[in-house]
Amino acid sequence: METKRVEEYERDEEEEEDEEQMEEWDDWQSEEEEESSSRCLCLFCCSRFGSAEILFDHCRSEHSFDFHHVVRELGLDFYGSFKLINYVRSRVAENKCWCCGLTLQCSRDLQNHLHPASNFEKDGNFFWEDDLYLKPYMVDDPLLHSFAGDEDEEEDPPAVDEEMMRELMTSEELPKLCNDGQSMINGDSPISDVFKETGNTEASLDSMDKISQGMMTNGMILKPCDQKQKDKILRVSLANVVARKIKNVNEKYFGSYGSFGIHREMLSDKVRTDAYRGALLNNPSLINGATVLDVGCGTGILSLFAAQGGASKVIAVEASSKMAAVATQIARDNGLLSEDSMKGEEQHSGVINVVQCMVEELDKYIYIPPNSVDVLVSEWMGYCLLYESMLSSVLYARDRWLKPDGAILPDTATLFAAGFGRGGTSIPFWENVYGFNMSCISKEVMEDASCVPIVDAIDSRDIMTESVVIHSIDLATMKIDEMDFTAIFELKLRTDPANNATSRTCPCYGIVLWFDTGFTNRFCKEMPTILSTSPYTPRTHWSQTILTFREPITMTSSDAFVSTTAAVGTEESPAVRIRARISIARSSEHRSIDISQEISGISSDDRKHSWPVQIFSL
């Protein structure tokens, strides 16, 4: 099977050399698929095809998946079909059968197992019903831009929100909605000018409707266009707008890492850098002679550590073109750049090969046999563990290239929560500003803080409750869905060693989150280590993430008599514990996360007071 995949890959490479160079992404046209060098990757194997139609024929004959039959039988619209493709890709990446859910040992076993679907639903919903499948599973997936052009069914045009329509108004594809891009009968102005002249979305939509019916618009009569063709182009244009938004976010994200300031901050983070350095240098049984894949290498520091630790081959992947060039130069200057990267330069050969691309596109630039990497290393963590993190990319690389018994570093991650007191807020600062009382400002500041998560370092002395684990993940086995979770937990005042906190009361102003990642003895036999961002350990550049309550909740560790008429959480009736429900999920805004927080105070006599849910976006 490995030989077959290599042969297929080599054949594809030879065919692609004869094709025209890929056009700029924004100039892509749906009806010019055959002329584009973007080749659609099969949903189930490594084969690539020049059009969606050929790909679907292959899937039907080789993998028992008839896309068009499923779409017709279930009456799927454009978005349903879009989600189906992303759902199938996500299942295949986990070696799961897309229709029966069986997990297989490897992709070869999965391909042998594939069978016609007999069921498409669970609990009355399609398997792909979740809107998370509106996010492309594979970055810049050409299939998502071309499958709509193969539809034969007439469908109602999808609803268009105003933001998308504003982008469509200036799209070069829009003229095709009328007259197949021809000029107007009584003028030479392009159709997009009509929309630009209206100045608002509602008027533009009305103009589009009139144009499609051949009515007079701004004194110019247009030929009616084919409704089916118009719908197809509109659907494809919408897909382009969504994908373009994701691409723009990625470009801004990776572009931000072209600044040396952020790399200095990360390299200066001794806790972070020493943890990775120790794992890569002090575990020779893991690193010596290993093939290492570094996802998001930045300056290449982890790749340098791996090479120094004895790796026989290091593939450093970096999406930022600037930082990929910098990493290449650094590896060259330190005599660690491989011959493959040197391109004939007369320098001492090393082991590091830097590849500039997103890891999801790595196959386009270098061939790595599936399941051939010994060690996968990445510093993927973001604020609150998951913000702007590269975890989905790391899991993609793990499932595609890591050996079944390969190591992933780090291999565990744990998210913690605790309640914090007044010192964790900005209130004390405003009470004494160069000797002046400015506490009138603190009320508005606290209101703002209750709407936006704050990333800052909090003093361990301001942690007033016991710490609890709210989420743990095993990087070696986790699925991408585990990035979204809900945790229900309770917080109690921590014991003060000085006075045992037998009768104290104090207000809790919110919840603080932090994480640990582990390089455990599962892979790091000689020297396991923990990278902690806890307020009880030296500060890191991640700091902690602070979620402020709308109003403080007074807590006590005593079971003394309390007022039964006062609201729980007040000084008259303090809470003995806080019950919290926190949900963290990937946001519709690419690379962001949404956090919801529901809080209840419970008194010693089990009375409860709940506060409205808070929504934070990070």
Coordinates of C-alpha atoms in Angstrom, one line a residue:
M1 CA 0.0 0.0 0.0
E2 CA 2.9 2.4 0.9
T3 CA 4.5 1.7 -2.6
K4 CA 1.1 2.4 -4.3
R5 CA 0.7 5.7 -2.5
V6 CA 4.3 6.7 -3.4
E7 CA 3.6 5.8 -7.1
E8 CA 0.3 7.8 -7.0
Y9 CA 2.1 10.7 -5.5
E10 CA 4.9 10.6 -8.1
R11 CA 2.3 10.4 -11.0
D12 CA 0.5 13.4 -9.6
E13 CA 3.7 15.3 -9.3
E14 CA 4.5 14.6 -13.0
E15 CA 1.0 15.6 -14.1
E16 CA 1.1 18.8 -12.0
E17 CA 4.3 19.9 -13.6
D18 CA 2.6 20.1 -17.0
E19 CA -0.3 22.2 -15.7
E20 CA -0.5 26.0 -15.7
Q21 CA 0.8 27.8 -12.5
M22 CA -1.9 28.4 -10.0
E23 CA -3.7 31.7 -10.3
E24 CA -4.1 34.1 -7.4
W25 CA -6.8 32.8 -5.0
D26 CA -9.0 35.8 -5.3
D27 CA -9.1 35.5 -9.1
W28 CA -10.4 31.9 -9.1
Q29 CA -13.5 31.3 -11.3
S30 CA -15.8 28.3 -10.8
E31 CA -16.2 27.6 -14.4
E32 CA -12.4 27.4 -15.0
E33 CA -11.7 24.4 -12.8
E34 CA -9.9 22.5 -15.5
E35 CA -7.4 25.4 -16.0
S36 CA -6.6 25.7 -12.3
S37 CA -3.6 23.8 -10.8
S38 CA -5.5 23.3 -7.6
R39 CA -6.3 19.6 -7.6
C40 CA -9.1 18.2 -5.4
L41 CA -7.9 15.7 -2.8
C42 CA -10.0 12.5 -2.6
L43 CA -12.2 12.3 0.5
F44 CA -10.7 8.9 1.4
C45 CA -7.2 8.4 -0.1
C46 CA -4.2 10.4 -1.3
S47 CA -5.4 10.7 -4.9
R48 CA -6.0 14.1 -6.5
F49 CA -8.2 15.0 -9.4
G50 CA -8.6 17.9 -11.8
S51 CA -12.3 18.3 -11.1
A52 CA -14.9 17.6 -8.5
E53 CA -16.9 15.4 -10.9
I54 CA -13.9 13.1 -11.6
L55 CA -13.3 12.9 -7.8
F56 CA -16.9 11.9 -7.1
D57 CA -16.8 9.3 -9.8
H58 CA -13.6 7.9 -8.1
C59 CA -15.3 7.9 -4.7
R60 CA -18.3 6.1 -6.0
S61 CA -16.4 3.4 -7.8
E62 CA -13.5 2.9 -5.3
H63 CA -14.8 3.9 -1.9
S64 CA -18.6 3.1 -2.1
F65 CA -19.4 6.8 -1.5
D66 CA -21.9 8.3 -4.1
F67 CA -22.0 12.0 -3.2
H68 CA -24.6 13.0 -5.8
H69 CA -26.9 10.1 -4.8
V70 CA -26.7 11.1 -1.1
V71 CA -27.4 14.8 -2.0
R72 CA -30.4 13.8 -4.1
E73 CA -31.8 11.2 -1.7
L74 CA -31.6 13.5 1.3
G75 CA -32.4 16.7 -0.6
L76 CA -29.3 18.5 0.7
D77 CA -29.0 22.2 -0.2
F78 CA -25.6 23.9 -0.8
Y79 CA -24.8 24.2 2.9
G80 CA -25.9 20.7 3.7
S81 CA -23.6 19.4 1.0
F82 CA -20.8 21.7 2.2
K83 CA -21.1 20.3 5.7
L84 CA -21.2 16.7 4.4
I85 CA -17.8 17.1 2.7
N86 CA -16.2 18.5 5.9
Y87 CA -17.9 15.9 8.0
V88 CA -16.5 13.0 5.8
R89 CA -13.0 14.6 5.8
S90 CA -13.1 14.9 9.7
R91 CA -14.2 11.2 10.1
V92 CA -11.5 9.9 7.6
A93 CA -8.8 11.9 9.5
E94 CA -9.7 9.9 12.6
N95 CA -9.8 6.6 10.7
K96 CA -13.6 6.4 11.3
C97 CA -16.2 5.1 8.9
W98 CA -18.2 8.1 7.9
C99 CA -21.6 6.3 8.0
C100 CA -21.3 3.6 10.7
G101 CA -18.8 5.3 13.0
L102 CA -16.5 2.2 13.3
T103 CA -12.9 3.2 14.2
L104 CA -10.2 1.4 12.2
Q105 CA -6.5 0.9 13.0
C106 CA -5.2 2.7 10.0
S107 CA -6.3 4.4 6.7
R108 CA -5.7 1.1 4.8
D109 CA -8.1 -0.7 7.0
L110 CA -10.6 2.1 6.7
Q111 CA -10.5 2.0 2.9
N112 CA -11.0 -1.8 2.9
H113 CA -14.0 -1.3 5.3
L114 CA -15.9 1.4 3.4
H115 CA -19.4 0.4 2.4
P116 CA -22.6 2.0 1.0
A117 CA -24.4 3.9 3.7
S118 CA -27.6 2.5 5.1
N119 CA -28.3 5.3 7.7
F120 CA -27.5 9.0 7.7
E121 CA -29.0 10.1 11.0
K122 CA -28.5 10.0 14.7
D123 CA -31.3 11.1 17.1
G124 CA -33.2 12.4 14.2
N125 CA -30.4 14.6 12.8
F126 CA -27.9 14.1 10.0
F127 CA -24.4 13.2 11.3
W128 CA -23.1 16.4 9.8
E129 CA -26.0 18.6 11.2
D130 CA -23.6 20.6 13.6
D131 CA -22.7 24.0 12.2
L132 CA -19.0 23.3 13.1
Y133 CA -18.9 21.5 9.7
L134 CA -19.5 24.8 8.0
K135 CA -15.8 25.4 8.8
P136 CA -13.6 23.9 6.1
Y137 CA -11.8 20.9 7.7
M138 CA -9.0 21.2 5.2
V139 CA -7.6 24.7 4.6
D140 CA -8.3 26.1 1.1
D141 CA -10.0 22.8 0.1
P142 CA -10.5 23.1 -3.7
L143 CA -13.4 20.7 -3.5
L144 CA -15.5 23.2 -1.4
H145 CA -15.1 25.7 -4.2
S146 CA -16.0 23.4 -7.1
F147 CA -18.6 20.8 -5.9
A148 CA -21.5 23.2 -6.4
G149 CA -20.7 23.5 -10.1
D150 CA -21.5 19.9 -10.5
E151 CA -25.0 20.0 -9.2
D152 CA -27.9 19.3 -11.5
E153 CA -30.7 20.0 -9.1
E154 CA -32.5 23.4 -9.0
E155 CA -32.5 24.9 -5.6
D156 CA -33.7 28.1 -4.0
P157 CA -30.8 30.6 -3.5
P158 CA -29.5 30.6 0.0
A159 CA -30.1 33.4 2.4
V160 CA -27.4 36.0 2.3
D161 CA -26.4 38.2 5.3
E162 CA -25.5 41.8 4.7
E163 CA -21.8 41.5 5.4
M164 CA -21.4 38.8 2.8
M165 CA -23.6 40.6 0.3
R166 CA -21.4 43.7 0.6
E167 CA -18.4 41.6 -0.4
L168 CA -20.4 40.0 -3.2
M169 CA -21.3 43.5 -4.5
T170 CA -17.7 44.1 -5.4
S171 CA -16.9 40.6 -6.5
E172 CA -15.7 40.0 -10.1
E173 CA -17.9 37.0 -10.2
L174 CA -21.0 39.1 -9.8
P175 CA -21.3 40.2 -13.5
K176 CA -21.9 36.6 -14.4
L177 CA -25.2 36.7 -12.5
C178 CA -26.6 38.6 -15.5
N179 CA -26.0 38.2 -19.2
D180 CA -23.1 35.8 -18.6
G181 CA -20.8 38.8 -17.9
Q182 CA -21.9 40.7 -21.1
S183 CA -22.3 44.5 -21.1
M184 CA -25.7 46.0 -20.7
I185 CA -27.8 46.6 -23.8
N186 CA -27.9 50.4 -23.5
G187 CA -24.5 51.0 -22.0
D188 CA -21.0 49.5 -21.4
S189 CA -20.9 49.8 -17.6
P190 CA -20.2 46.6 -15.8
I191 CA -23.0 45.2 -13.7
S192 CA -21.0 45.7 -10.5
D193 CA -21.3 49.5 -11.0
V194 CA -25.0 49.2 -10.6
F195 CA -24.6 47.8 -7.1
K196 CA -21.8 50.3 -6.2
E197 CA -24.2 53.2 -7.1
T198 CA -27.0 52.1 -4.8
G199 CA -25.0 52.6 -1.6
N200 CA -26.8 50.0 0.5
T201 CA -27.4 46.3 0.7
E202 CA -31.2 46.4 0.6
A203 CA -31.2 48.5 -2.6
S204 CA -28.6 46.3 -4.1
L205 CA -30.6 43.2 -3.5
D206 CA -33.6 44.8 -5.0
S207 CA -31.5 45.8 -8.0
M208 CA -30.2 42.2 -8.4
D209 CA -33.8 40.9 -8.5
K210 CA -34.8 43.4 -11.1
I211 CA -31.8 42.7 -13.2
S212 CA -32.5 39.0 -13.2
Q213 CA -36.0 39.7 -14.5
G214 CA -34.8 41.8 -17.4
M215 CA -36.3 45.0 -15.9
M216 CA -35.0 48.6 -16.3
T217 CA -32.4 49.6 -13.8
N218 CA -30.9 53.1 -13.7
G219 CA -32.3 53.6 -17.2
M220 CA -30.6 50.6 -18.6
I221 CA -32.3 47.4 -19.7
L222 CA -30.7 44.0 -19.1
K223 CA -31.2 40.7 -20.6
P224 CA -32.7 38.1 -18.2
C225 CA -30.2 35.5 -17.2
D226 CA -30.6 31.8 -16.6
Q227 CA -31.9 31.4 -13.0
K228 CA -30.2 28.1 -12.4
Q229 CA -26.8 29.5 -13.6
K230 CA -27.3 32.5 -11.4
D231 CA -28.0 30.4 -8.3
K232 CA -24.9 28.3 -8.9
I233 CA -22.6 31.3 -9.3
L234 CA -24.2 32.9 -6.2
R235 CA -23.6 29.8 -4.1
V236 CA -20.0 29.4 -5.3
S237 CA -19.4 33.1 -4.6
L238 CA -20.7 32.7 -1.0
A239 CA -18.4 29.8 -0.5
N240 CA -15.6 31.9 -1.7
V241 CA -16.5 34.7 0.7
V242 CA -16.5 32.3 3.7
A243 CA -13.3 30.7 2.7
R244 CA -11.7 34.1 2.0
K245 CA -12.6 35.3 5.5
I246 CA -10.8 32.2 7.0
K247 CA -7.8 32.8 4.7
N248 CA -7.7 36.5 5.8
V249 CA -7.7 35.5 9.4
N250 CA -4.9 33.0 8.8
E251 CA -2.9 35.5 7.0
K252 CA -3.2 38.1 9.8
Y253 CA -2.5 35.4 12.4
F254 CA 0.6 34.1 10.7
G255 CA 1.6 37.6 9.7
S256 CA 1.6 38.7 13.3
Y257 CA 4.3 36.1 13.9
G258 CA 6.5 37.9 11.4
S259 CA 7.3 40.4 14.2
F260 CA 10.5 39.6 16.1
G261 CA 9.0 41.2 19.3
I262 CA 6.6 38.2 19.9
H263 CA 9.4 35.7 19.2
R264 CA 11.7 37.5 21.7
E265 CA 8.9 37.4 24.3
M266 CA 8.5 33.6 23.7
L267 CA 12.2 32.9 23.7
S268 CA 12.6 35.0 26.8
D269 CA 9.9 32.9 28.6
K270 CA 12.3 30.7 30.5
V271 CA 9.6 28.4 31.9
R272 CA 8.4 27.7 28.4
T273 CA 11.7 27.4 26.6
D274 CA 13.4 25.3 29.4
A275 CA 10.5 22.8 29.4
Y276 CA 10.8 22.1 25.7
R277 CA 14.6 22.2 25.9
G278 CA 14.7 19.6 28.7
A279 CA 12.2 17.3 26.9
L280 CA 14.3 17.4 23.7
L281 CA 17.8 17.2 25.2
N282 CA 17.4 15.1 28.2
N283 CA 15.5 12.1 26.7
P284 CA 18.0 10.4 24.4
S285 CA 15.9 7.2 24.1
L286 CA 13.2 9.3 22.5
I287 CA 15.2 11.8 20.3
N288 CA 18.4 10.1 19.3
G289 CA 18.1 9.0 15.7
A290 CA 14.4 10.1 15.5
T291 CA 12.5 11.8 12.7
V292 CA 11.0 14.9 14.2
L293 CA 8.2 17.1 12.8
D294 CA 8.0 20.6 14.3
V295 CA 4.7 22.2 13.6
G296 CA 4.8 26.0 13.7
C297 CA 8.6 26.3 14.1
G298 CA 8.9 30.1 14.3
T299 CA 12.6 30.9 14.8
G300 CA 13.2 27.1 14.7
I301 CA 14.3 26.9 18.3
L302 CA 12.6 23.6 19.0
S303 CA 14.0 22.1 15.7
L304 CA 17.5 23.3 16.9
F305 CA 17.0 21.6 20.2
A306 CA 15.9 18.4 18.4
A307 CA 18.9 18.4 16.2
Q308 CA 21.1 19.1 19.1
G309 CA 19.5 16.2 21.0
G310 CA 20.5 13.7 18.2
A311 CA 17.5 13.6 15.8
S312 CA 18.5 12.2 12.4
K313 CA 15.9 14.3 10.5
V314 CA 13.9 17.4 11.5
I315 CA 11.1 18.8 9.3
A316 CA 10.3 22.3 10.5
V317 CA 7.0 23.7 9.2
E318 CA 6.3 27.4 9.4
A319 CA 3.4 29.2 7.6
S320 CA 4.9 32.7 7.9
S321 CA 7.1 33.3 4.9
K322 CA 9.2 35.8 6.8
M323 CA 9.8 33.5 9.8
A324 CA 10.4 30.4 7.5
A325 CA 13.2 32.4 5.8
V326 CA 14.6 33.4 9.2
A327 CA 14.4 29.8 10.6
T328 CA 16.3 28.6 7.4
Q329 CA 19.0 31.2 7.9
I330 CA 19.4 30.4 11.6
A331 CA 19.7 26.7 10.9
R332 CA 22.2 27.5 8.1
D333 CA 24.3 29.8 10.4
N334 CA 24.4 27.1 13.0
G335 CA 25.5 24.3 10.6
L336 CA 22.2 22.4 11.1
L337 CA 20.5 23.0 7.7
S338 CA 20.0 19.8 5.7
E339 CA 21.4 19.3 2.2
D340 CA 17.8 19.3 0.9
S341 CA 17.4 22.9 2.0
M342 CA 20.8 24.1 0.9
K343 CA 20.2 23.6 -2.8
G344 CA 23.8 23.0 -3.6
E345 CA 25.4 25.5 -1.2
E346 CA 28.8 24.5 0.1
Q347 CA 28.1 24.2 3.8
H348 CA 28.3 21.5 6.4
S349 CA 25.2 19.3 6.1
G350 CA 22.8 19.2 9.0
V351 CA 19.4 17.6 9.6
I352 CA 16.8 20.5 9.6
N353 CA 14.6 21.0 6.6
V354 CA 12.4 24.2 6.8
V355 CA 9.2 24.1 4.8
Q356 CA 7.2 27.3 4.4
C357 CA 3.5 26.4 4.4
M358 CA 0.6 25.5 6.6
V359 CA 0.9 22.0 7.9
E360 CA -2.4 21.1 6.2
E361 CA -0.7 21.9 2.9
L362 CA 2.6 20.1 3.6
D363 CA 1.9 17.4 1.0
K364 CA 2.1 20.0 -1.7
Y365 CA 5.7 20.9 -0.9
I366 CA 7.3 17.8 0.5
Y367 CA 6.5 14.1 0.5
I368 CA 6.5 12.5 4.0
P369 CA 5.3 8.8 4.0
P370 CA 2.2 8.4 6.2
N371 CA 2.8 7.3 9.8
S372 CA 6.6 7.7 9.4
V373 CA 7.4 10.4 12.0
D374 CA 8.8 9.4 15.4
V375 CA 8.3 12.6 17.3
L376 CA 5.8 15.4 16.8
V377 CA 6.6 18.6 18.7
S378 CA 4.8 21.9 18.7
E379 CA 4.3 24.9 21.0
W380 CA 0.6 25.2 20.1
M381 CA -0.9 26.6 23.3
G382 CA -2.6 30.0 23.4
Y383 CA -4.2 32.1 26.1
C384 CA -6.6 30.1 28.1
L385 CA -4.9 27.1 26.4
L386 CA -7.1 27.2 23.3
Y387 CA -7.2 30.8 22.0
E388 CA -5.5 31.2 18.6
S389 CA -4.0 27.8 19.3
M390 CA -2.7 25.5 16.5
L391 CA -4.1 22.4 18.2
S392 CA -6.3 21.4 15.2
S393 CA -3.2 21.6 13.0
V394 CA -1.2 19.5 15.4
L395 CA -3.9 16.8 15.5
Y396 CA -4.0 16.9 11.7
A397 CA -0.2 16.2 11.6
R398 CA -0.5 13.6 14.3
D399 CA -3.2 11.6 12.4
R400 CA -1.4 11.9 9.1
W401 CA 2.3 11.4 9.8
L402 CA 3.0 10.2 13.4
K403 CA 3.8 6.5 13.8
P404 CA 1.2 4.5 15.8
D405 CA 3.7 4.3 18.7
G406 CA 5.2 7.8 18.0
A407 CA 5.5 10.5 20.6
I408 CA 3.8 13.9 20.7
L409 CA 5.3 16.6 22.8
P410 CA 3.7 17.8 25.0
D411 CA 1.4 14.9 25.4
T412 CA -1.1 16.2 28.1
A413 CA -2.8 19.5 28.8
T414 CA -4.9 20.4 31.9
L415 CA -7.0 23.5 32.5
F416 CA -7.5 24.7 36.0
A417 CA -9.9 27.2 37.7
A418 CA -10.0 29.1 41.0
G419 CA -11.8 32.1 42.5
F420 CA -9.9 35.3 43.1
G421 CA -10.4 38.2 45.5
R422 CA -10.2 42.0 45.5
G423 CA -6.5 42.1 44.9
G424 CA -7.0 40.4 41.6
T425 CA -8.9 43.4 40.3
S426 CA -7.9 47.0 39.5
I427 CA -9.9 48.4 42.4
P428 CA -6.9 48.8 44.8
F429 CA -5.1 50.8 42.0
W430 CA -7.8 53.4 41.6
E431 CA -8.2 53.9 45.3
N432 CA -4.8 55.4 45.6
V433 CA -3.3 57.0 42.5
Y434 CA -0.3 59.1 43.7
G435 CA -2.2 59.7 46.9
F436 CA -5.5 60.7 45.2
N437 CA -8.7 58.7 45.5
M438 CA -10.0 57.8 42.0
S439 CA -12.2 54.9 43.0
C440 CA -15.1 56.4 41.1
I441 CA -13.5 55.0 38.0
S442 CA -13.3 51.5 39.3
K443 CA -17.1 50.8 39.0
E444 CA -17.0 51.4 35.2
V445 CA -13.8 49.4 34.9
M446 CA -15.3 46.5 36.7
E447 CA -18.4 46.6 34.4
D448 CA -16.2 46.5 31.4
A449 CA -14.1 43.6 32.9
S450 CA -17.3 41.6 33.3
C451 CA -17.8 41.6 29.5
V452 CA -14.2 40.9 28.3
P453 CA -11.8 38.3 29.5
I454 CA -8.5 39.8 30.8
V455 CA -5.2 38.2 30.2
D456 CA -2.9 39.2 33.0
A457 CA -0.8 37.7 35.8
I458 CA -2.5 37.3 39.1
D459 CA -0.7 37.1 42.4
S460 CA -1.1 33.7 44.1
R461 CA -2.0 35.6 47.3
D462 CA -5.1 36.8 45.6
I463 CA -6.4 33.3 44.9
M464 CA -9.0 32.7 47.6
T465 CA -10.5 29.3 46.7
E466 CA -9.2 25.8 46.2
S467 CA -8.1 25.1 42.6
V468 CA -10.0 22.6 40.5
V469 CA -9.3 20.8 37.3
I470 CA -12.0 21.7 34.7
H471 CA -10.7 19.9 31.6
S472 CA -7.9 17.5 30.7
I473 CA -6.8 16.3 27.2
D474 CA -4.5 13.5 26.1
L475 CA -2.8 14.8 22.9
A476 CA -1.9 11.3 21.9
T477 CA -5.6 10.1 21.6
M478 CA -7.9 13.2 21.7
K479 CA -10.3 14.1 18.9
I480 CA -10.8 17.6 17.6
D481 CA -14.3 17.8 19.1
E482 CA -12.7 17.7 22.6
M483 CA -11.5 21.2 22.1
D484 CA -15.1 22.2 22.9
F485 CA -16.3 21.3 26.4
T486 CA -18.5 22.2 29.3
A487 CA -17.3 21.9 32.9
I488 CA -19.5 22.0 36.1
F489 CA -17.5 22.4 39.3
E490 CA -17.7 24.0 42.8
L491 CA -15.3 26.4 44.5
K492 CA -14.7 26.6 48.3
L493 CA -12.5 28.9 50.2
R494 CA -9.0 27.6 50.6
T495 CA -7.6 27.0 54.0
D496 CA -5.4 29.8 55.3
P497 CA -2.4 28.2 57.0
A498 CA -2.1 31.2 59.3
N499 CA -5.5 31.0 61.0
N500 CA -7.2 27.9 59.3
A501 CA -9.8 30.3 57.9
T502 CA -12.4 29.1 60.5
S503 CA -14.6 32.2 60.4
R504 CA -13.4 34.6 57.7
T505 CA -15.6 36.0 55.0
C506 CA -14.4 37.7 51.8
P507 CA -15.7 38.6 48.4
C508 CA -14.9 36.6 45.3
Y509 CA -14.6 38.8 42.3
G510 CA -14.4 36.2 39.6
I511 CA -12.7 33.0 38.2
V512 CA -9.2 32.8 37.0
L513 CA -8.1 30.1 34.5
W514 CA -4.6 28.6 33.7
F515 CA -3.1 25.5 32.2
D516 CA -0.4 23.0 32.6
T517 CA 1.1 20.9 29.8
G518 CA 2.9 17.7 30.5
F519 CA 5.9 16.0 28.9
T520 CA 5.1 12.8 30.8
N521 CA 7.1 9.6 31.3
R522 CA 4.9 7.9 28.7
F523 CA 7.4 9.3 26.1
C524 CA 10.0 11.2 28.2
K525 CA 11.4 8.2 30.0
E526 CA 14.6 9.8 31.3
M527 CA 13.3 13.2 32.3
P528 CA 9.6 14.0 32.3
T529 CA 8.6 17.6 33.0
I530 CA 5.7 20.0 33.4
L531 CA 5.2 23.4 31.8
S532 CA 2.9 25.3 34.2
T533 CA 1.2 28.7 33.8
S534 CA -0.1 28.6 37.3
P535 CA -0.1 31.7 39.5
Y536 CA 1.7 29.6 42.1
T537 CA 4.7 29.1 39.7
P538 CA 7.1 31.6 37.9
R539 CA 5.2 33.8 35.4
T540 CA 5.0 32.9 31.7
H541 CA 4.1 35.0 28.7
W542 CA 0.6 33.3 28.8
S543 CA -0.1 34.8 32.2
Q544 CA -3.6 33.7 33.3
T545 CA -7.1 34.4 31.9
I546 CA -9.4 36.3 34.3
L547 CA -13.3 36.1 34.0
T548 CA -14.8 38.8 36.3
F549 CA -18.2 38.5 37.9
R550 CA -20.8 41.2 37.4
E551 CA -20.8 41.7 41.1
P552 CA -18.7 40.1 43.9
I553 CA -20.0 37.1 45.8
T554 CA -19.2 37.1 49.5
M555 CA -18.0 33.7 50.7
T556 CA -17.4 32.1 54.0
S557 CA -15.8 28.9 55.3
S558 CA -18.0 28.9 58.4
D559 CA -21.3 27.1 58.9
A560 CA -22.4 29.8 61.4
F561 CA -26.0 31.1 61.3
V562 CA -26.8 33.3 58.4
S563 CA -29.8 35.5 57.5
T564 CA -32.5 33.6 55.7
T565 CA -34.0 36.7 54.2
A566 CA -30.9 38.2 52.6
A567 CA -29.8 37.1 49.2
V568 CA -27.1 34.4 49.1
G569 CA -23.7 35.9 48.3
T570 CA -24.2 39.0 50.4
E571 CA -22.4 39.8 53.7
E572 CA -25.5 38.9 55.6
S573 CA -25.8 35.6 53.9
P574 CA -22.4 34.6 52.5
A575 CA -22.1 31.6 50.2
V576 CA -20.1 28.5 51.5
R577 CA -19.4 27.4 47.9
I578 CA -19.8 28.7 44.4
R579 CA -21.2 26.4 41.7
A580 CA -19.9 27.2 38.2
R581 CA -20.7 26.0 34.8
I582 CA -18.1 27.1 32.2
S583 CA -18.3 26.2 28.5
I584 CA -15.4 26.9 26.1
A585 CA -16.0 26.4 22.4
R586 CA -14.3 27.4 19.1
S587 CA -15.9 30.6 17.8
S588 CA -17.4 31.2 14.4
E589 CA -14.6 33.8 14.1
H590 CA -11.7 31.6 13.0
R591 CA -9.0 31.0 15.7
S592 CA -11.1 32.6 18.4
I593 CA -13.0 31.0 21.3
D594 CA -16.2 31.8 23.1
I595 CA -16.6 31.3 26.9
S596 CA -19.8 31.2 28.8
Q597 CA -20.0 31.4 32.6
E598 CA -23.0 30.6 34.8
I599 CA -22.6 31.2 38.5
S600 CA -24.6 30.2 41.6
G601 CA -23.9 30.9 45.2
I602 CA -25.0 28.3 47.8
S603 CA -25.4 29.0 51.5
S604 CA -24.8 26.8 54.5
D605 CA -28.5 26.0 54.6
D606 CA -28.5 25.0 50.9
R607 CA -30.3 28.1 49.6
K608 CA -29.1 29.2 46.2
H609 CA -28.8 32.4 44.3
S610 CA -28.0 32.4 40.6
W611 CA -26.6 35.2 38.3
P612 CA -27.3 35.7 34.6
V613 CA -25.0 33.9 32.2
Q614 CA -21.9 35.8 31.0
I615 CA -20.5 35.5 27.5
F616 CA -16.9 36.2 26.8
S617 CA -15.2 36.2 23.4
L618 CA -11.4 35.8 23.3

